[in-house]
Short mmCIF file of C-alpha atoms and ligand atoms in Angstrom, two decimals:
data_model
loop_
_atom_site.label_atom_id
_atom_site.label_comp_id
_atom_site.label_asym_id
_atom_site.label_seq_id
_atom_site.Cartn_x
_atom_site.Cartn_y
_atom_site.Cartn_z
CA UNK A 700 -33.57 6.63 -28.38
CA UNK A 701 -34.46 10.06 -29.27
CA UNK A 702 -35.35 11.87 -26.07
CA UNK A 703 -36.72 15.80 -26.16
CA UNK A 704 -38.00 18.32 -23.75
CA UNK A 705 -40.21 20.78 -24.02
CA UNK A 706 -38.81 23.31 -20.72
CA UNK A 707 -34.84 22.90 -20.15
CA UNK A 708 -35.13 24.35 -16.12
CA UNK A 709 -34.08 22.92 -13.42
CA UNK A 710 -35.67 19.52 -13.25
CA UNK A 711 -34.51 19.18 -17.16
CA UNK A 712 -30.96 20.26 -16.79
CA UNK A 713 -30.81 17.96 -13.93
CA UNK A 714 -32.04 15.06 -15.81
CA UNK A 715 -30.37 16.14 -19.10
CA UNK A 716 -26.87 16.28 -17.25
CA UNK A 717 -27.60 12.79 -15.59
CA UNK A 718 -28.51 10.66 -18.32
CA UNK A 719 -25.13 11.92 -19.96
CA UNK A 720 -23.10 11.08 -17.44
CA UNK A 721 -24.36 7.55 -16.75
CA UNK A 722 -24.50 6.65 -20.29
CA UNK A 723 -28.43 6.62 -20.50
CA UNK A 724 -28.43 8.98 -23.53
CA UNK A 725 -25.85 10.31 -26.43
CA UNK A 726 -25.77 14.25 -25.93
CA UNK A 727 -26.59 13.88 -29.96
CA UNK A 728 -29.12 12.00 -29.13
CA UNK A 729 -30.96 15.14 -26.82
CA UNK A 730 -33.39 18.25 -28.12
CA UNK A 731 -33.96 20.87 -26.01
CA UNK A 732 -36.90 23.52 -26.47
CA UNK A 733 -37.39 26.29 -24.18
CA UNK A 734 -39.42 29.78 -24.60
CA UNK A 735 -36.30 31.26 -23.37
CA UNK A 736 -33.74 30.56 -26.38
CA UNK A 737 -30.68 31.58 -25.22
CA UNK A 738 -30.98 29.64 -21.89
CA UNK A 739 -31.44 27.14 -23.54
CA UNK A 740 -28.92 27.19 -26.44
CA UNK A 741 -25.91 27.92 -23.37
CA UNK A 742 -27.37 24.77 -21.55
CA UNK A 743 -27.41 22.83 -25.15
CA UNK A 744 -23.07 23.87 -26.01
CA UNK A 745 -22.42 22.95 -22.14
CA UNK A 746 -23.90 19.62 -22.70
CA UNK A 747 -23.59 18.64 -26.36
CA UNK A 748 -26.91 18.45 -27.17
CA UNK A 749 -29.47 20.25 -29.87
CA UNK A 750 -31.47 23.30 -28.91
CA UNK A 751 -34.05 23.77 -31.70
CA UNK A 752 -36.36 26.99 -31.73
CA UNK A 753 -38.94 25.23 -32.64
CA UNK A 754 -41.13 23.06 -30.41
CA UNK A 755 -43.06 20.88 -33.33
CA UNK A 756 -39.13 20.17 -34.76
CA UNK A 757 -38.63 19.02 -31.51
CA UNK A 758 -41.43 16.41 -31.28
CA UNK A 759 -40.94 15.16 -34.78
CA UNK A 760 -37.63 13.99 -34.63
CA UNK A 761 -37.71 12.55 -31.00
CA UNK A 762 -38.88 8.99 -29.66
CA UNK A 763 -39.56 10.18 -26.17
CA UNK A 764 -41.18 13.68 -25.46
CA UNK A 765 -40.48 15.03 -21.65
CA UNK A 766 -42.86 17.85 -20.90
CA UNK A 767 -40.95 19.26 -17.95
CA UNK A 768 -42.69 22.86 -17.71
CA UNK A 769 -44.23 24.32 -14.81
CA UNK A 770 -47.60 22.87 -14.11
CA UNK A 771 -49.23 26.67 -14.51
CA UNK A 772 -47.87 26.26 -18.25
CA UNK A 773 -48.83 22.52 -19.26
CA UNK A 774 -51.97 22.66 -20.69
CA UNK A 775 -51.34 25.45 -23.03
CA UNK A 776 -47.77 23.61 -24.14
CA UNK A 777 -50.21 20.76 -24.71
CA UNK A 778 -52.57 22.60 -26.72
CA UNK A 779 -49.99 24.01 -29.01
CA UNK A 780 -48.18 20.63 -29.68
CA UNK A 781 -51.31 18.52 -29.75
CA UNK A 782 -51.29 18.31 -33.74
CA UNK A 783 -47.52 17.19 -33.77
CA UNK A 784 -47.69 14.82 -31.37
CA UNK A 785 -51.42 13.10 -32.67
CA UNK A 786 -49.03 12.98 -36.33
CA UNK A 787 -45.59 11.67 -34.74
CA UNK A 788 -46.91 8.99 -31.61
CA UNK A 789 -44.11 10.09 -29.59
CA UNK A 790 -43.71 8.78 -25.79
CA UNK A 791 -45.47 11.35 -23.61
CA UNK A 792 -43.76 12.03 -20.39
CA UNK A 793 -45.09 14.29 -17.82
CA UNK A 794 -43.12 15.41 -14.75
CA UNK A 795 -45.52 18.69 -13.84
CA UNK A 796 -46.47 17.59 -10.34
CA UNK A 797 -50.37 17.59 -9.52
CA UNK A 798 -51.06 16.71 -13.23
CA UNK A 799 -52.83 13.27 -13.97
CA UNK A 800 -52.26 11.03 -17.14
CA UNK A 801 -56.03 11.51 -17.32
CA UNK A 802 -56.20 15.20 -17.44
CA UNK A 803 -53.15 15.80 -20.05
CA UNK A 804 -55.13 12.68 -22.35
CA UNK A 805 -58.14 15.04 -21.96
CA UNK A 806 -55.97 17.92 -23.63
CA UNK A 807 -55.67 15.58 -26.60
CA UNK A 808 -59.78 15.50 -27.53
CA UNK A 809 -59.32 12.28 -28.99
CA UNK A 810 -59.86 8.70 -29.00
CA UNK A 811 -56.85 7.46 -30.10
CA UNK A 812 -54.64 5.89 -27.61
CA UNK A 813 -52.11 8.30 -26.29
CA UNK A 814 -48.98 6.57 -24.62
CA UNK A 815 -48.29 8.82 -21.75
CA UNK A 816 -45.93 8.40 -18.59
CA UNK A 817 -45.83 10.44 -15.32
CA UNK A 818 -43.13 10.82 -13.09
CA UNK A 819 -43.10 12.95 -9.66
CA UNK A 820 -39.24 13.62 -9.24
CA UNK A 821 -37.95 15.46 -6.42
CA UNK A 822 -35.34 18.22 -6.14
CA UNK A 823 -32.60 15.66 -5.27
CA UNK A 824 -32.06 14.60 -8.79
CA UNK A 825 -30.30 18.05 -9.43
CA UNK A 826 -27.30 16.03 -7.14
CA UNK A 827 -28.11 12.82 -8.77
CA UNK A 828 -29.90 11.59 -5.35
CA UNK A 829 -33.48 11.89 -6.35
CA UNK A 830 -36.08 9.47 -5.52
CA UNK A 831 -39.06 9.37 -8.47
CA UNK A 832 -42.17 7.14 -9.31
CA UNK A 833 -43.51 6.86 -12.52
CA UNK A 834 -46.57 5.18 -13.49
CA UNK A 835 -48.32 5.10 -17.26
CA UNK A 836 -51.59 5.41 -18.11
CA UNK A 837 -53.32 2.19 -19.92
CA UNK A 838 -51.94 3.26 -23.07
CA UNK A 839 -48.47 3.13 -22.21
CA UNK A 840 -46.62 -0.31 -22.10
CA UNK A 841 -44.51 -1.76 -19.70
CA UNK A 842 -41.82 -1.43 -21.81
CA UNK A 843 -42.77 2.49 -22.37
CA UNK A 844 -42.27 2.74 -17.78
CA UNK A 845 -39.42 0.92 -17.73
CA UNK A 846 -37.46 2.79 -20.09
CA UNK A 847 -38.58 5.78 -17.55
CA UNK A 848 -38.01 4.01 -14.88
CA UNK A 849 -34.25 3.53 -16.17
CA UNK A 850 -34.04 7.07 -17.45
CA UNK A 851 -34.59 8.20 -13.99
CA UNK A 852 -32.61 6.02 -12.31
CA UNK A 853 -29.47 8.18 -14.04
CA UNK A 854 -30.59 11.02 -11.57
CA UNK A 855 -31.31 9.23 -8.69
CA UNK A 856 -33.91 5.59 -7.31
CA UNK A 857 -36.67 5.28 -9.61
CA UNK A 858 -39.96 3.33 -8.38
CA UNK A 859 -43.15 1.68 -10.57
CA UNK A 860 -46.05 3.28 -8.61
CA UNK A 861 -50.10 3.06 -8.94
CA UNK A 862 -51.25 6.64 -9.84
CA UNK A 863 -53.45 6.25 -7.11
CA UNK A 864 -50.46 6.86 -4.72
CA UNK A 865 -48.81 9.91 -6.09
CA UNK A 866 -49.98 12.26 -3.53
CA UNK A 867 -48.98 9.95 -0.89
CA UNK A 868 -45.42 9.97 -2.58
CA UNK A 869 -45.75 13.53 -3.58
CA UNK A 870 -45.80 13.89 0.17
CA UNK A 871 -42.85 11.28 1.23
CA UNK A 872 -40.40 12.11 -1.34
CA UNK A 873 -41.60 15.74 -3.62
CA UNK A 874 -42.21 17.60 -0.21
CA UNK A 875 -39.80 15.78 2.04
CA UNK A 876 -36.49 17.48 1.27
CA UNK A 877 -38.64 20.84 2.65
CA UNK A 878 -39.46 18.84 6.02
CA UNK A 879 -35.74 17.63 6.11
CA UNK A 880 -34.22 20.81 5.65
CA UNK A 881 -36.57 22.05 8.44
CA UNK A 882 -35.03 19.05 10.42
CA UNK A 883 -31.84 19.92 9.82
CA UNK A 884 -32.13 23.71 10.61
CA UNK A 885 -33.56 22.94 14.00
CA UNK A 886 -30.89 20.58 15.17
CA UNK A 887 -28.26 23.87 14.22
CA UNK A 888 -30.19 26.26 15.74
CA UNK A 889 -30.19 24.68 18.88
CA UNK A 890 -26.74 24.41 18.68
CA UNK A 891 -26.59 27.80 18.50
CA UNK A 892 -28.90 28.31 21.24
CA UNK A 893 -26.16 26.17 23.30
CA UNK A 894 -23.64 28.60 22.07
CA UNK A 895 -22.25 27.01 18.57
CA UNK A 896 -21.68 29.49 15.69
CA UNK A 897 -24.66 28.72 13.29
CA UNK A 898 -22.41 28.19 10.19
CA UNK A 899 -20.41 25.24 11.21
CA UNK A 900 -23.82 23.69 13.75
CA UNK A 901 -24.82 24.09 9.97
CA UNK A 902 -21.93 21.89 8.16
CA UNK A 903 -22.39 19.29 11.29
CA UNK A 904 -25.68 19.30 11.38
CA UNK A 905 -26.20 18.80 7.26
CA UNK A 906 -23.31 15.61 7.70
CA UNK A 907 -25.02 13.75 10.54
CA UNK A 908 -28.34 13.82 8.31
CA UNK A 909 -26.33 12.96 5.32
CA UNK A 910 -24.45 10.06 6.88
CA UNK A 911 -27.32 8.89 9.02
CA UNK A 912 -29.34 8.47 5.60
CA UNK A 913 -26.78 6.49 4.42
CA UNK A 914 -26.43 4.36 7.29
CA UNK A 915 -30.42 3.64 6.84
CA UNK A 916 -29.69 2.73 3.34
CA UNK A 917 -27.34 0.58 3.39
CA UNK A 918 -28.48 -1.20 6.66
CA UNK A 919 -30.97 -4.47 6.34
CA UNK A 920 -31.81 -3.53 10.03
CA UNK A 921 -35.05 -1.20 10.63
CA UNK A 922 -34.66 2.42 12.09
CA UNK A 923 -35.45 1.62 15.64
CA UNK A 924 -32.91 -1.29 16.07
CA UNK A 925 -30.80 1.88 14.36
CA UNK A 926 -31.56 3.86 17.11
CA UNK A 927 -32.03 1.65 19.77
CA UNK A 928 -28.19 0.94 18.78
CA UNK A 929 -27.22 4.78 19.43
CA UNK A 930 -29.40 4.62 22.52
CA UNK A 931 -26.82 3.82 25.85
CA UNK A 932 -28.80 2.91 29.24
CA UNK A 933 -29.29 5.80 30.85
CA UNK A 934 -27.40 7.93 28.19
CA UNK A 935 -27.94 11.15 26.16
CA UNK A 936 -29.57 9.58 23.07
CA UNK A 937 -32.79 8.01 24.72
CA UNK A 938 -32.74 11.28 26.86
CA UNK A 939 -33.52 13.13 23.78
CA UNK A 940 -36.01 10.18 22.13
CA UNK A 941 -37.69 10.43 25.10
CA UNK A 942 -38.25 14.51 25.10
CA UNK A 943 -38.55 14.60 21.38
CA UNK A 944 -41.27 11.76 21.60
CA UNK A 945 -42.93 13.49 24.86
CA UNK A 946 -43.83 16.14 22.24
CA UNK A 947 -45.52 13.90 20.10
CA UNK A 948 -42.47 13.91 16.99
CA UNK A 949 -43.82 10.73 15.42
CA UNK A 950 -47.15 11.98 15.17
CA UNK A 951 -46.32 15.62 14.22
CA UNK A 952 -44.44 14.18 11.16
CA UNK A 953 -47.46 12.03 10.42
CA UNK A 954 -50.07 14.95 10.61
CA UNK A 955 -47.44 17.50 8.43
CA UNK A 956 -47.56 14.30 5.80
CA UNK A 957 -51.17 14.25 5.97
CA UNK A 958 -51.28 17.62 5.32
CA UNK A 959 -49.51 17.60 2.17
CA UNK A 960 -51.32 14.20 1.14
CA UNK A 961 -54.47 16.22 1.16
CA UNK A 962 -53.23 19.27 -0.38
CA UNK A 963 -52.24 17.28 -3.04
CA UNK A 964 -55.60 15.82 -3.47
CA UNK A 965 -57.47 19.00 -3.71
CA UNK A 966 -55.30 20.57 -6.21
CA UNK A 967 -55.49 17.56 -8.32
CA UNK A 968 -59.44 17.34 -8.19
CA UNK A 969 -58.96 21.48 -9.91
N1 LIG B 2117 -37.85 21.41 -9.26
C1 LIG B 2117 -38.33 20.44 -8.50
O1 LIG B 2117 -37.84 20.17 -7.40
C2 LIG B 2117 -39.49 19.59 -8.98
C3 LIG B 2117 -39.90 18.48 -8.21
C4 LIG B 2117 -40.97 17.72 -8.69
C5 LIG B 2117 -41.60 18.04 -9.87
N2 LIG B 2117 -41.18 19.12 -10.58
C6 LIG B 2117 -41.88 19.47 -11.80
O2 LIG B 2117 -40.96 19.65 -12.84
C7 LIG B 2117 -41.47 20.61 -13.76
C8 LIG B 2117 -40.35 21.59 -14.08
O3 LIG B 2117 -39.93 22.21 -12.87
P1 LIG B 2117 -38.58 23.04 -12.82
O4 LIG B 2117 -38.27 23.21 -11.39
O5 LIG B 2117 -37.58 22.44 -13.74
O6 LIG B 2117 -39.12 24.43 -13.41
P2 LIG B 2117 -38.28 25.56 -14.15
O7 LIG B 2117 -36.88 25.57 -13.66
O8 LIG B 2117 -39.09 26.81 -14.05
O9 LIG B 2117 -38.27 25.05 -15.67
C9 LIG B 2117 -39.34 25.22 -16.54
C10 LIG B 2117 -38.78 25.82 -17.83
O10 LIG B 2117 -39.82 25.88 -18.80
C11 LIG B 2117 -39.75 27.16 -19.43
N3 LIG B 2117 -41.04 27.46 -20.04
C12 LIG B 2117 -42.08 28.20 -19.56
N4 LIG B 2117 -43.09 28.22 -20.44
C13 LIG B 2117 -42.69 27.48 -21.50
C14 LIG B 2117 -43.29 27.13 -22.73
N5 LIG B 2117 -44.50 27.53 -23.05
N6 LIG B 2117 -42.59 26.34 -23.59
C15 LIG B 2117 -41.34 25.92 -23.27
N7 LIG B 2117 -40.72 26.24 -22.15
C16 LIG B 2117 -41.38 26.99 -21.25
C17 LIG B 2117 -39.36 28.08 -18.31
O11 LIG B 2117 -38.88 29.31 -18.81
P3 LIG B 2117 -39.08 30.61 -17.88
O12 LIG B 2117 -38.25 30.37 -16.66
O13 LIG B 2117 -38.55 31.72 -18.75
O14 LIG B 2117 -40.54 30.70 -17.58
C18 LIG B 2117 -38.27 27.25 -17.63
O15 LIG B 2117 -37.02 27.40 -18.27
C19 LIG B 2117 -42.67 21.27 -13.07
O16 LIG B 2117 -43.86 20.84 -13.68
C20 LIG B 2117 -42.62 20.79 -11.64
O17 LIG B 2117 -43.90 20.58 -11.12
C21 LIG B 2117 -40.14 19.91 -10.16
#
């Protein structure tokens, strides 16, 4: 399969670099188009891949079209490579976050069925630990979200999800690292309030989150036997449960969630 992208940032470097490694894609097999052409030829050598200068070359020799600009920039990439892509029935694959299936179709001004996927990735998949869901709109087959579903799953876990719920997962997985890192600042700065240089409180800090992640993951239990496991009778753990819980932590997460859920919403009713 012929995959392209139309923006080679972050999120496409990330995904490029994946799917090369785990065998998804040939680098041959890649086209790259970016306003910013040397970017994007560098990126192209490093990887093996073609950067054309062109983005109509680009979407008439690929299978699979990734639009991975900013959101800001979407409509107007749409707009210019709406003729192409009406002639050459490539798969449409959005990852600009806020943007519905629905409103990129609109772009199109057409009746003709437009197979289009969206994905919300997160910035994990830059280590190859991202979490994404993709959903297509009725155009798309299952075929068409499963190949995206495996593409992703080269940079990360991959989900099928209703459109419906991509603000809720916008908030549990797009803004989530933000809330972790937040996390994970706050247990190192009170070590350094109890006197522990902030760099390595830091390094400790970042591995305890890291490792207690994985313990999650690869556990079948559920996180309170987890932490009622950590918990001694009258011990430090449930000593800090209890003081983290007697300012309301559960339901602070929950209304910073809500937050974003409805964030989300308004700026995908603009
Ligand atoms: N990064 C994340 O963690 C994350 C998470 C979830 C979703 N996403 C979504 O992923 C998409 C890409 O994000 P990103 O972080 O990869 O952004 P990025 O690093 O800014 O990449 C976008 C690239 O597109 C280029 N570009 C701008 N206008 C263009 C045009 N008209 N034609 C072709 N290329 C153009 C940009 O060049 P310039 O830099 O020169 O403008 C840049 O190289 C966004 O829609 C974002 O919502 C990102």
């Amino acid at each position: 399969m012929k995959i392209g992208f139309i923006g080679a940032g972050n999120m496409a470097s990330a995904i490029v670099e994946g799917i090369v490694q785990k065998g998804f894609s040939q680098p041959g097999d890649i086209y790259l188009y970016d306003i910013s052409a040397e970017k994007v030829q560098a990126f192209a050598e490093k990887v093996g891949a073609h950067a054309l200068n062109d983005p109509q070359e680009v979407i008439k020799t690929v299978d699979t079209l990734i639009l991975a600009v900013k959101p800001n920039v979407i409509k107007g990439v749409l707009l210019e490579a709406k003729d192409a892509i009406l002639q050459n029935d490539p798969l449409i694959v959005s990852i600009a976050a806020g943007t519905s299936t629905e409103a990129i179709y609109e772009v199109f001004e057409t009746d003709k069925p437009i197979r289009i996927v969206r994905v919300m990735p997160n910035m994990n998949a830059m280590v190859g630990e991202g979490a994404a869901a993709v959903c297509g709109n009725t155009s798309a087959t299952k075929e068409d979200v499963a190949t995206i579903i495996d593409l992703f799953n080269a940079v990360g876990k991959a989900w099928p999800l209703e459109e419906k719920y991509f603000s809720i997962f916008t908030a549990i997985a797009g803004s989530s690292p933000a809330y972790t890192f937040l996390f994970i600042d706050s247990i190192a700065r009170a070590a350094v309030k109890n006197g522990l240089p902030k760099d390595i409180a830091l390094e400790m800090a970042t591995q305890a989150v890291l490792g207690s992640a994985d313990t999650l993951a690869h556990s079948k239990e559920n996180p309170w036997t987890l932490i009622d496991r950590v918990s001694s009778p009258g011990g430090t753990t449930v000593a800090g449960i209890v003081e983290l819980e007697n300012n309301a932590f559960i339901s602070t997460v929950i209304k910073g969630i809500d937050a974003t859920i409805r964030k989300d919403e308004e700026l995908g009713k603009k």
